Coordinates of C-alpha atoms in Angstrom, one line a residue:
M1 CA -0.5 -0.2 -0.1
D2 CA 1.3 3.6 -0.4
L3 CA 1.7 5.3 2.9
T4 CA 1.7 8.5 3.6
L5 CA 3.9 9.7 6.3
L6 CA 4.6 11.9 8.6
A7 CA 7.2 14.9 7.8
D8 CA 8.7 14.6 11.3
A9 CA 12.6 13.1 11.0
P10 CA 13.5 10.4 13.9
T11 CA 16.4 11.6 16.1
T12 CA 19.6 8.8 15.9
A13 CA 18.6 7.7 19.2
E14 CA 15.3 6.3 17.8
R15 CA 16.1 5.1 14.7
A16 CA 19.0 2.8 16.2
A17 CA 16.5 1.7 18.7
V18 CA 13.9 1.0 15.5
D19 CA 16.4 -0.7 13.3
A20 CA 17.6 -3.2 16.9
V21 CA 14.3 -4.5 16.9
V22 CA 13.3 -4.8 13.1
G23 CA 16.6 -6.4 12.1
S24 CA 17.3 -8.6 14.6
A25 CA 13.5 -10.5 14.6
P26 CA 13.5 -13.9 14.4
G27 CA 10.2 -14.2 13.2
T28 CA 10.7 -14.5 9.4
G29 CA 11.4 -18.5 8.8
P30 CA 8.8 -21.7 8.0
G31 CA 5.2 -20.7 9.7
S32 CA 6.5 -16.7 10.2
P33 CA 4.1 -13.9 9.3
T34 CA 6.3 -13.1 6.6
D35 CA 6.4 -16.5 5.4
P36 CA 5.0 -16.1 1.6
A37 CA 4.0 -20.2 1.4
D38 CA 1.3 -19.6 4.0
G39 CA -1.4 -18.0 2.2
T40 CA -2.3 -15.2 4.5
G41 CA -0.8 -12.7 3.0
A42 CA 0.7 -11.1 5.9
A43 CA 3.5 -10.8 3.9
D44 CA 2.0 -7.4 2.0
E45 CA 1.7 -5.6 5.7
G46 CA 5.5 -5.8 6.1
R47 CA 5.7 -6.7 9.6
R48 CA 3.3 -4.9 11.7
D49 CA 3.5 -7.6 13.9
L50 CA 6.5 -5.9 14.9
L51 CA 4.7 -3.0 16.1
L52 CA 5.0 -3.6 19.7
P53 CA 8.4 -4.2 19.8
A54 CA 9.6 -1.3 17.9
F55 CA 7.6 0.8 20.2
H56 CA 8.9 -1.2 23.7
A57 CA 12.6 -0.1 21.9
V58 CA 12.0 3.6 21.1
M59 CA 10.2 3.8 24.9
D60 CA 13.6 2.2 26.6
A61 CA 15.7 4.7 24.1
V62 CA 14.2 7.6 25.1
G63 CA 11.3 7.5 27.5
W64 CA 8.5 8.6 24.4
I65 CA 7.0 8.0 21.1
S66 CA 8.0 11.6 18.9
R67 CA 6.1 12.0 15.7
G68 CA 9.3 11.6 14.0
A69 CA 10.4 8.0 15.6
L70 CA 6.3 7.2 14.9
S71 CA 6.6 7.9 10.9
Y72 CA 9.9 6.3 11.6
V73 CA 8.3 2.6 12.3
C74 CA 5.7 3.3 10.1
E75 CA 7.8 4.1 7.3
T76 CA 9.7 0.9 8.3
L77 CA 7.2 -2.1 8.9
H78 CA 5.1 -0.2 6.5
V79 CA 1.9 0.4 8.8
P80 CA -0.2 3.9 8.3
P81 CA 0.2 6.3 10.8
A82 CA -3.2 6.8 12.2
E83 CA -3.1 3.3 12.7
A84 CA -0.1 3.3 14.0
Y85 CA -1.1 6.1 16.7
G86 CA -4.4 4.3 17.5
V87 CA -1.8 1.2 18.9
A88 CA 0.9 4.0 20.7
T89 CA -2.1 5.6 22.6
F90 CA -4.1 1.9 23.8
Y91 CA -1.1 1.3 26.0
A92 CA -0.4 2.7 29.6
L93 CA 3.7 2.2 29.2
F94 CA 3.3 4.0 25.8
S95 CA 3.5 7.5 25.8
V96 CA 2.6 9.9 22.3
T97 CA 4.0 13.1 24.4
P98 CA 7.2 14.2 26.4
R99 CA 7.4 12.8 29.6
A100 CA 10.4 11.9 32.3
P101 CA 12.0 9.0 31.1
R102 CA 12.2 7.6 34.8
I103 CA 9.1 6.8 36.1
A104 CA 8.1 5.0 39.4
H105 CA 4.3 3.1 38.8
V106 CA 3.3 2.7 42.2
C107 CA 0.3 -0.3 43.2
D108 CA -3.1 1.8 44.7
D109 CA -5.1 -1.2 43.7
V110 CA -7.4 -3.6 46.2
G111 CA -3.8 -5.4 46.7
C112 CA -1.9 -2.4 48.2
A113 CA -3.8 0.0 48.8
A114 CA -4.9 -0.9 52.2
F115 CA -1.6 -2.1 52.8
G116 CA 0.8 0.8 52.7
G117 CA 0.3 1.4 48.9
E118 CA -1.8 5.2 49.7
D119 CA 0.5 6.0 52.0
L120 CA 3.6 5.5 49.3
C121 CA 1.8 7.1 47.6
A122 CA 1.6 10.1 49.7
A123 CA 5.7 10.0 50.2
M124 CA 5.6 10.4 46.3
E125 CA 4.4 13.3 45.9
E126 CA 5.9 14.4 49.0
R127 CA 8.9 14.1 47.6
L128 CA 8.4 14.4 43.7
G129 CA 5.4 16.4 43.6
P130 CA 2.5 16.0 42.3
E131 CA 1.7 12.3 40.1
G132 CA 2.9 13.0 36.4
S133 CA 5.1 16.8 37.2
G134 CA 8.5 15.7 37.4
E135 CA 10.8 16.0 34.0
E136 CA 13.6 14.1 34.8
V137 CA 11.8 11.4 37.4
T138 CA 8.2 11.6 38.4
W139 CA 5.7 8.6 39.7
T140 CA 2.0 7.7 38.8
R141 CA -0.7 5.5 40.4
S142 CA -0.8 2.1 38.6
P143 CA -3.0 -0.7 38.7
C144 CA -2.0 -4.3 40.2
L145 CA 1.6 -5.4 39.7
G146 CA 0.9 -9.1 40.0
L147 CA 2.9 -8.5 43.8
C148 CA 0.4 -8.5 46.1
E149 CA 2.2 -11.0 48.4
R150 CA 4.7 -8.1 48.9
A151 CA 2.3 -5.0 49.5
P152 CA 3.4 -2.1 48.6
A153 CA 4.7 -2.6 45.2
V154 CA 6.2 -0.5 42.5
F155 CA 7.1 -1.1 39.2
L156 CA 10.1 1.1 37.5
Q157 CA 10.3 2.1 33.5
T158 CA 13.0 3.9 32.9
T159 CA 15.7 4.7 30.0
H160 CA 17.8 3.1 31.7
G161 CA 16.4 -0.3 32.5
H162 CA 13.2 -1.5 34.3
G163 CA 12.1 -3.0 37.7
Q164 CA 10.4 -4.2 40.6
I165 CA 10.4 -3.6 44.1
A166 CA 8.2 -4.8 47.1
P167 CA 7.6 -4.3 49.5
A168 CA 8.4 -1.1 48.2
D169 CA 9.4 2.2 50.9
A170 CA 10.0 5.7 49.7
D171 CA 13.8 5.4 50.0
A172 CA 14.1 2.5 48.0
V173 CA 11.9 4.2 44.8
T174 CA 13.8 7.5 44.9
H175 CA 16.8 5.6 44.9
A176 CA 16.3 3.2 42.6
L177 CA 15.1 6.3 40.1
D178 CA 18.6 8.0 40.8
G179 CA 20.3 4.8 39.0
E180 CA 20.9 2.8 41.6
D181 CA 20.5 -1.9 41.0
V182 CA 17.8 -3.0 42.3
A183 CA 17.5 -6.5 43.2
G184 CA 14.2 -7.9 42.2
P185 CA 12.0 -9.9 44.2
D186 CA 13.2 -13.5 45.3
P187 CA 10.1 -15.7 43.9
V188 CA 11.4 -17.9 46.2
V189 CA 10.5 -16.2 49.3
S190 CA 6.6 -15.8 47.5
T191 CA 6.3 -19.4 47.8
P192 CA 5.9 -21.1 51.5
Q193 CA 5.6 -24.0 50.3
A194 CA 9.2 -24.3 48.7
G195 CA 10.8 -27.6 49.2
S196 CA 8.1 -30.0 49.8
P197 CA 8.0 -33.0 48.3
D198 CA 3.7 -33.1 47.9
L199 CA 3.7 -30.4 44.7
E200 CA 4.0 -30.9 41.4
L201 CA 3.7 -27.2 39.5
L202 CA 6.1 -25.7 41.8
S203 CA 8.0 -28.3 42.8
R204 CA 11.6 -27.1 41.3
V205 CA 11.3 -23.5 42.3
G206 CA 14.2 -23.4 44.6
V207 CA 15.5 -26.0 44.1
V208 CA 16.6 -25.5 40.2
D209 CA 18.6 -22.4 39.1
P210 CA 16.1 -20.6 36.8
G211 CA 18.8 -19.6 34.8
D212 CA 20.8 -22.7 34.7
L213 CA 19.6 -25.4 31.9
D214 CA 21.7 -28.5 33.9
S215 CA 20.8 -28.0 37.2
Y216 CA 16.5 -28.0 35.0
R217 CA 17.8 -31.2 33.5
A218 CA 19.2 -32.8 37.0
A219 CA 15.9 -32.2 38.4
G220 CA 14.2 -34.2 35.5
G221 CA 13.8 -30.8 32.9
Y222 CA 13.4 -32.0 29.7
A223 CA 11.5 -36.2 30.1
G224 CA 7.8 -34.9 29.0
L225 CA 9.3 -33.4 25.8
R226 CA 11.2 -36.7 24.9
R227 CA 8.3 -38.9 26.4
A228 CA 6.4 -36.1 23.6
L229 CA 8.3 -37.3 20.6
A230 CA 8.7 -40.4 21.9
V231 CA 5.0 -41.2 21.8
G232 CA 3.9 -39.0 19.1
P233 CA 1.9 -35.7 18.4
A234 CA -1.9 -37.6 18.7
R235 CA -1.2 -39.6 21.8
V236 CA -0.1 -36.5 23.2
V237 CA -3.8 -34.9 22.7
D238 CA -5.8 -37.6 23.7
E239 CA -3.3 -37.5 26.9
I240 CA -4.2 -34.5 27.7
T241 CA -8.0 -34.7 26.7
V242 CA -8.7 -37.6 29.3
A243 CA -6.7 -35.3 32.0
S244 CA -9.7 -33.1 31.9
L245 CA -6.8 -30.5 32.1
T246 CA -8.8 -27.2 31.9
G247 CA -7.7 -23.6 31.8
R248 CA -6.0 -22.2 34.6
G249 CA -6.5 -18.5 33.6
G250 CA -10.4 -17.7 34.4
A251 CA -12.5 -19.4 32.0
A252 CA -11.9 -23.2 32.5
F253 CA -12.6 -24.1 28.7
P254 CA -11.0 -27.6 28.7
T255 CA -7.8 -27.9 27.3
G256 CA -7.8 -30.7 25.3
T257 CA -10.7 -29.5 22.8
K258 CA -8.5 -26.9 21.7
W259 CA -5.2 -29.1 21.6
S260 CA -7.3 -31.5 19.5
A261 CA -9.0 -28.8 17.1
V262 CA -6.4 -27.0 16.2
A263 CA -4.4 -30.5 15.7
G264 CA -6.8 -31.9 13.6
S265 CA -7.2 -28.6 11.2
P266 CA -5.9 -29.6 7.7
D267 CA -4.4 -25.6 7.1
P268 CA -0.6 -26.4 7.2
V269 CA 0.0 -23.3 9.2
K270 CA -0.5 -23.1 13.0
Y271 CA 0.0 -21.0 16.2
L272 CA 0.5 -21.7 19.6
V273 CA 0.6 -18.5 22.1
C274 CA 1.3 -18.6 25.8
N275 CA -1.2 -16.3 27.1
A276 CA 1.6 -14.6 30.4
D277 CA 0.0 -10.9 30.4
E278 CA -1.2 -12.3 34.4
S279 CA -3.6 -9.0 35.1
E280 CA -6.5 -10.2 37.6
P281 CA -5.8 -7.9 40.3
G282 CA -4.2 -9.9 43.0
T283 CA -2.8 -12.6 40.8
F284 CA 0.4 -13.6 40.6
K285 CA 0.8 -16.9 40.6
D286 CA 2.2 -17.0 36.7
R287 CA 5.1 -14.5 37.6
V288 CA 6.2 -17.0 39.9
L289 CA 6.3 -19.5 37.6
M290 CA 8.2 -17.5 34.9
E291 CA 11.1 -16.6 36.8
A292 CA 11.3 -19.7 39.5
D293 CA 10.7 -22.2 36.8
P294 CA 11.3 -20.6 33.1
F295 CA 12.7 -24.0 31.7
A296 CA 9.4 -25.4 32.6
L297 CA 7.0 -23.3 31.0
V298 CA 9.6 -23.1 27.3
E299 CA 9.1 -27.2 27.5
A300 CA 5.5 -27.4 27.8
M301 CA 5.0 -24.7 24.5
T302 CA 7.4 -27.4 22.5
V303 CA 5.3 -30.3 23.6
A304 CA 2.2 -29.0 22.9
G305 CA 3.6 -26.8 19.8
I306 CA 4.4 -30.1 18.7
A307 CA 1.6 -31.7 19.7
V308 CA -1.4 -29.4 17.7
G309 CA 1.2 -29.3 14.6
A310 CA 2.7 -25.8 15.2
R311 CA 6.2 -24.1 14.1
L312 CA 6.0 -21.2 16.2
G313 CA 4.7 -20.5 19.4
Y314 CA 4.8 -16.7 21.0
L315 CA 4.5 -16.1 24.4
Y316 CA 3.0 -12.6 25.8
V317 CA 4.3 -11.7 28.7
R318 CA 3.0 -9.0 30.6
G319 CA 5.1 -5.5 30.1
E320 CA 5.6 -5.3 34.2
Y321 CA 7.3 -8.4 33.9
P322 CA 10.7 -7.4 33.6
A323 CA 12.2 -10.3 35.5
A324 CA 10.3 -12.8 34.3
E325 CA 10.7 -11.5 31.0
A326 CA 14.9 -11.6 31.4
A327 CA 14.4 -15.0 32.7
L328 CA 12.6 -16.7 28.9
L329 CA 14.6 -14.6 27.1
R330 CA 17.4 -16.6 29.0
A331 CA 15.8 -20.2 29.2
I332 CA 14.9 -19.7 25.5
S333 CA 18.1 -19.1 24.1
E334 CA 19.8 -21.8 26.3
A335 CA 16.9 -23.7 24.8
R336 CA 17.5 -23.1 21.4
R337 CA 21.3 -23.4 21.8
H338 CA 21.3 -26.7 23.0
G339 CA 18.9 -28.4 20.4
Y340 CA 15.2 -28.2 22.4
L341 CA 14.5 -25.4 19.8
G342 CA 14.3 -25.3 16.2
D343 CA 14.7 -26.8 12.8
D344 CA 15.9 -30.2 14.9
V345 CA 14.0 -30.3 18.1
M346 CA 16.1 -32.7 20.1
G347 CA 17.3 -35.1 17.1
S348 CA 13.6 -35.8 16.2
G349 CA 13.5 -33.6 12.7
R350 CA 10.3 -31.5 14.4
V351 CA 10.7 -27.8 14.2
F352 CA 9.5 -25.7 17.1
D353 CA 10.8 -22.1 18.4
L354 CA 9.8 -19.6 19.7
E355 CA 9.5 -15.5 20.3
V356 CA 8.9 -13.5 23.4
R357 CA 6.6 -10.4 22.6
R358 CA 6.6 -7.6 25.9
G359 CA 2.8 -6.3 26.8
A360 CA 2.8 -2.6 27.6
G361 CA -0.1 -2.3 30.0
A362 CA -3.3 -3.6 28.5
Y363 CA -5.7 -5.6 31.0
I364 CA -7.9 -6.0 28.5
C365 CA -5.3 -8.4 26.1
G366 CA -5.7 -11.0 28.6
E367 CA -8.8 -12.2 26.7
E368 CA -7.2 -14.3 23.6
T369 CA -8.7 -12.5 20.7
A370 CA -7.1 -9.4 21.9
L371 CA -4.1 -10.7 22.8
M372 CA -4.2 -11.6 19.9
N373 CA -5.1 -8.5 18.0
S374 CA -1.8 -7.2 20.0
L375 CA 0.7 -9.3 18.8
E376 CA -0.9 -9.1 15.6
G377 CA 0.2 -4.8 16.1
R378 CA -3.2 -3.6 16.1
R379 CA -4.8 -2.2 19.2
G380 CA -6.2 -4.5 22.3
E381 CA -9.3 -4.9 21.7
P382 CA -11.0 -8.2 21.8
R383 CA -12.9 -9.4 18.2
A384 CA -16.6 -11.2 17.6
K385 CA -16.8 -15.1 18.2
P386 CA -17.1 -16.7 16.0
P387 CA -14.7 -17.5 14.3
F388 CA -12.8 -19.0 17.6
P389 CA -9.4 -19.0 17.4
T390 CA -8.9 -22.9 17.1
V391 CA -10.3 -21.8 13.0
S392 CA -9.3 -18.7 12.7
G393 CA -6.6 -17.0 15.5
L394 CA -3.7 -15.4 14.5
F395 CA -2.9 -14.1 11.5
G396 CA -5.7 -15.6 10.3
K397 CA -4.5 -19.2 11.1
P398 CA -5.8 -21.7 13.7
T399 CA -4.3 -21.2 17.1
V400 CA -3.7 -22.6 20.5
I401 CA -3.5 -20.1 22.9
N402 CA -3.1 -21.4 27.1
N403 CA -2.4 -19.8 30.3
V404 CA 1.4 -20.6 31.9
E405 CA -0.1 -22.4 34.9
T406 CA -2.4 -24.5 32.2
L407 CA 0.6 -25.3 30.3
V408 CA 3.1 -25.8 32.7
N409 CA 0.4 -29.0 34.0
V410 CA 1.2 -30.5 30.1
L411 CA 4.4 -31.2 31.4
R412 CA 3.6 -34.5 34.5
I413 CA 0.1 -34.9 32.4
V414 CA 2.9 -36.4 29.6
E415 CA 5.3 -37.7 31.7
Q416 CA 2.5 -39.3 34.3
G417 CA -0.4 -39.6 31.6
G418 CA -3.7 -38.8 31.7
P419 CA -5.5 -40.7 33.8
A420 CA -2.8 -40.0 36.5
F421 CA -3.8 -36.4 36.6
A422 CA -7.6 -37.1 36.7
S423 CA -7.3 -39.2 39.5
V424 CA -7.2 -36.0 41.5
G425 CA -9.8 -33.7 42.4
S426 CA -13.1 -34.9 40.6
G427 CA -15.7 -34.3 37.8
R428 CA -14.2 -31.3 35.5
S429 CA -11.7 -29.9 38.4
T430 CA -9.0 -32.3 38.1
G431 CA -5.0 -31.7 39.0
T432 CA -3.8 -29.4 41.3
K433 CA -3.9 -25.5 41.0
L434 CA -2.1 -22.6 42.4
F435 CA -3.9 -20.0 44.2
C436 CA -2.2 -16.6 45.5
L437 CA -3.1 -15.4 48.8
S438 CA -2.7 -11.7 49.9
G439 CA -4.1 -9.7 52.3
V440 CA -4.8 -10.1 56.0
V441 CA -3.1 -13.7 55.9
A442 CA -0.1 -14.2 58.1
R443 CA 2.2 -15.9 55.0
P444 CA 1.1 -14.6 51.8
G445 CA 2.4 -16.6 48.5
V446 CA 1.2 -18.7 45.8
Y447 CA 0.0 -22.3 47.0
E448 CA -0.1 -25.7 45.3
V449 CA -3.6 -28.0 46.6
P450 CA -5.1 -30.5 44.9
M451 CA -9.1 -29.7 43.8
G452 CA -11.2 -30.1 46.0
T453 CA -9.4 -28.4 49.0
T454 CA -11.5 -26.4 50.1
L455 CA -11.1 -22.4 51.2
R456 CA -10.4 -23.5 55.0
E457 CA -7.5 -26.0 54.7
L458 CA -6.3 -23.8 52.0
L459 CA -6.4 -20.5 54.9
E460 CA -4.7 -23.2 57.3
L461 CA -1.4 -23.1 54.8
A462 CA -1.4 -20.3 54.8
G463 CA -1.0 -19.7 58.9
G464 CA -4.4 -20.4 59.8
V465 CA -8.0 -17.7 59.5
P466 CA -6.9 -14.2 59.9
V467 CA -8.2 -12.7 63.0
G468 CA -11.2 -10.4 62.5
L469 CA -12.0 -11.8 58.5
K470 CA -14.6 -10.3 56.7
A471 CA -14.3 -11.8 53.2
I472 CA -12.5 -12.8 50.9
L473 CA -12.1 -12.0 47.2
L474 CA -12.1 -15.3 45.4
G475 CA -11.4 -15.2 41.9
G476 CA -9.9 -11.6 41.7
A477 CA -11.8 -8.1 40.4
A478 CA -13.7 -10.6 38.4
G479 CA -14.5 -12.7 40.8
S480 CA -16.7 -12.6 44.0
F481 CA -15.9 -12.0 47.5
V482 CA -17.3 -15.1 49.3
T483 CA -17.9 -14.0 54.1
P484 CA -16.4 -16.9 56.7
D485 CA -19.6 -18.8 56.6
Q486 CA -18.8 -20.3 53.3
L487 CA -15.0 -21.3 54.6
D488 CA -15.8 -24.9 53.9
V489 CA -16.6 -24.5 50.0
P490 CA -14.3 -27.3 48.1
L491 CA -12.1 -25.5 45.8
T492 CA -13.4 -26.8 42.0
L493 CA -15.7 -25.6 39.3
E494 CA -18.4 -26.9 40.4
G495 CA -18.2 -25.8 44.3
T496 CA -17.8 -22.8 44.3
R497 CA -20.4 -22.3 41.3
E498 CA -23.0 -23.5 43.9
I499 CA -22.5 -20.1 46.7
G500 CA -22.4 -18.0 43.4
A501 CA -18.5 -17.8 42.9
T502 CA -15.8 -19.0 40.6
L503 CA -12.2 -20.1 41.0
G504 CA -11.5 -17.6 38.6
S505 CA -7.5 -17.1 38.6
G506 CA -6.9 -18.4 41.5
V507 CA -7.2 -14.9 43.9
V508 CA -7.5 -15.2 48.3
L509 CA -8.1 -12.1 48.8
C510 CA -8.8 -11.7 52.1
F511 CA -10.2 -8.6 54.3
D512 CA -10.8 -7.9 58.1
E513 CA -13.7 -5.5 60.1
S514 CA -11.7 -2.6 59.4
T515 CA -12.2 -2.6 55.7
D516 CA -13.5 0.7 54.0
F517 CA -15.3 -2.0 51.4
A518 CA -16.9 1.5 50.0
A519 CA -13.5 1.8 49.1
V520 CA -12.4 -1.1 47.5
L521 CA -15.5 -1.6 45.4
R522 CA -14.9 1.6 44.0
R523 CA -11.3 0.7 43.4
I524 CA -11.8 -2.3 41.9
A525 CA -15.0 -0.4 39.3
G526 CA -12.3 2.5 38.8
F527 CA -10.0 -0.6 37.6
F528 CA -12.6 -1.5 34.6
R529 CA -13.3 1.9 34.3
D530 CA -9.5 2.5 33.2
E531 CA -9.2 -1.2 31.6
S532 CA -12.3 -1.2 29.2
C533 CA -11.1 -1.4 25.4
G534 CA -14.4 1.0 24.7
Q535 CA -15.4 -0.5 21.4
C536 CA -19.3 -1.7 22.6
V537 CA -21.2 0.6 24.1
P538 CA -22.5 -1.9 27.7
C539 CA -18.9 -1.5 28.7
R540 CA -17.6 1.6 27.8
V541 CA -20.7 3.7 29.3
G542 CA -21.3 1.5 32.0
T543 CA -18.2 1.1 33.6
V544 CA -18.7 4.4 34.1
R545 CA -21.7 4.7 35.6
Q546 CA -21.0 1.9 37.8
E547 CA -18.0 3.7 39.0
E548 CA -19.5 7.2 39.4
A549 CA -22.7 5.5 41.5
L550 CA -19.9 3.9 43.8
A551 CA -18.3 6.9 44.3
R552 CA -21.6 8.9 45.4
I553 CA -22.5 6.0 47.6
E554 CA -18.8 6.2 48.8
R555 CA -18.7 10.0 50.0
G556 CA -22.3 9.6 50.6
R557 CA -23.5 11.3 47.9
E558 CA -26.3 9.5 46.7
I559 CA -29.0 10.7 44.1
G560 CA -32.3 10.0 45.6
G561 CA -31.4 7.7 48.4
R562 CA -29.3 4.7 49.1
T563 CA -31.8 2.6 47.3
V564 CA -31.6 4.3 44.3
E565 CA -28.1 4.1 43.0
L566 CA -28.1 0.4 44.0
Q567 CA -31.0 0.3 41.5
L568 CA -29.0 1.9 39.2
L569 CA -26.0 -0.3 40.1
D570 CA -27.6 -3.4 39.8
D571 CA -29.1 -1.8 35.9
V572 CA -26.1 -1.5 35.2
D573 CA -24.7 -5.2 36.1
R574 CA -27.9 -6.9 34.1
V575 CA -26.4 -4.4 30.7
M576 CA -22.9 -5.1 31.4
T577 CA -23.2 -8.8 32.1
D578 CA -25.7 -9.5 28.8
A579 CA -24.5 -7.5 26.4
S580 CA -20.5 -6.6 26.5
I581 CA -18.6 -8.0 23.4
C582 CA -16.1 -9.6 25.7
G583 CA -15.6 -11.2 29.4
L584 CA -14.1 -7.6 31.1
G585 CA -17.6 -6.1 30.7
Q586 CA -19.8 -9.6 31.5
T587 CA -17.4 -9.9 34.8
A588 CA -16.8 -6.5 35.8
A589 CA -20.3 -5.8 38.1
S590 CA -19.6 -9.5 40.0
A591 CA -17.5 -8.3 42.8
V592 CA -19.8 -5.2 43.2
R593 CA -23.0 -8.0 43.1
S594 CA -21.9 -9.7 45.7
A595 CA -20.5 -7.2 47.7
L596 CA -23.8 -5.5 47.5
S597 CA -26.0 -9.1 47.5
L598 CA -24.0 -9.5 51.7
G599 CA -24.2 -6.2 52.6
L600 CA -20.5 -5.3 53.0
I601 CA -20.5 -1.4 51.5
G602 CA -21.5 0.5 54.7
S603 CA -19.4 -1.8 57.2
G604 CA -16.1 0.3 58.3
G605 CA -17.2 2.7 57.4
G606 CA -17.3 5.2 53.9
A607 CA -14.4 7.9 53.5
R608 CA -11.3 7.1 52.4
R609 CA -8.4 6.6 55.6
N610 CA -5.9 7.8 52.8
G611 CA -7.0 10.5 51.0
D612 CA -10.0 10.8 48.5
H613 CA -8.6 10.6 44.7
P614 CA -10.9 9.8 41.9

């Protein structure tokens, strides 16, 4: 196509940053979006799928995306400037206006706000001025950063590197912004069960060196891939189906059904995508797996890719997870160097390779079709279904999308067999499950328990039922609140459904009697308001109306009285749930609905304890 580019020219630094990404892009071989044999026509758009990596490179180099940089990216990747601008402005970690090259993103979400987050925001304002005001160094409020077990949390986005601090204080943040090295949080600290012989998914955490392939192999690594190659793709898919493995990201879709559909497709080009854009408030299990056991995910994706007939896989990792990204890049490089990835996997003649793509701060990209759009270099807006990804997914090809925990389960299924996995739990709830415990618990962290373990038993593992426990947010911001009289619910898909709750992504966020639930609900509503992609009216408008009503209730300024406001919330809930295009809008009112039904609003007061911000 003919492009009308902007007149602005890039700086030398911007040009070099873009060239470094485009010139080193690995995805140009068979099965890639530029392979002329795939028949997709994707090559006509150049390498549009490199749009996010190119923008990240510019941000990392100079701190913002200028008109000159945008124009050069468009020229290089053959993307219309208007469309590229739409992508650049969609993501929270990108900026098309000048801003400080050193930024501290301070979490004020439900997992951090009441546990030091608001105090840290106040301290940062005192030291660096109002949010976003500094020219060289600044700070900003952030949604959940996936470090809830060590609140409060901070993500550093700077031109001299990215980092995480948790728990964070003002001194540590300001020193890091000044260029001091930051030792990222140790994932082993986040796994109180580390070292237990009863673990499956977490068995190697704290045991293997995440950067050493030999250490991984000594702990049984690559036995799963070896067996998968020995028994063949069809047998692997059958084992996954027999195991009744369901998706661990929240939707709980049968994994075997996805794999069978893609494996059985006659299309010669297929893709595998790992959804590692873990952004559900209160969730951090995938981060721990990626940081502490990255080779397991690389191996599992290799097994999955070969099983379904994909020659290329994409690992879409959350932009706020720099340590996880670094660990995965090292693991992929080592696996490729030792013949576990590439044109001849383990001497089998099978072809499979991986690319890592960094997200850019958009919760909606956890939705599978929005993630595919993001990978293709488009705005992360969900697609209408059907067609489903297994038929027409990434670059229009059959695609399997699974999250990190789901994929890592594949290794034990291949090694032990589907029936052994299915023997744990019951019904559709088989195997073990990872749960993220935070809030007022004695030992917050990631816990692995068999499906069917009760909520009470899980809390006992974390130090016992918290004193003064008032409610638990189960499943994350898109989940529901449960109360102390429901602690004996079995943690299965069926058991939680019976009490009107959901396992979701495995969040168990505990609140005590001092909690201001009106403020908590407003923060949840504000999260969905900010993260709505705006594509459909029910979600775009509904999330705003929901947050406005909760703000009025929180401040005691109800219009027409409390009954009228609650009826409005109920009406908005129905519209979003029934008419939104994707799961974000469909579940944006879930926590609010459950809190209202339990009468949590009003318990603990109505005003914020640490300031009042919109």
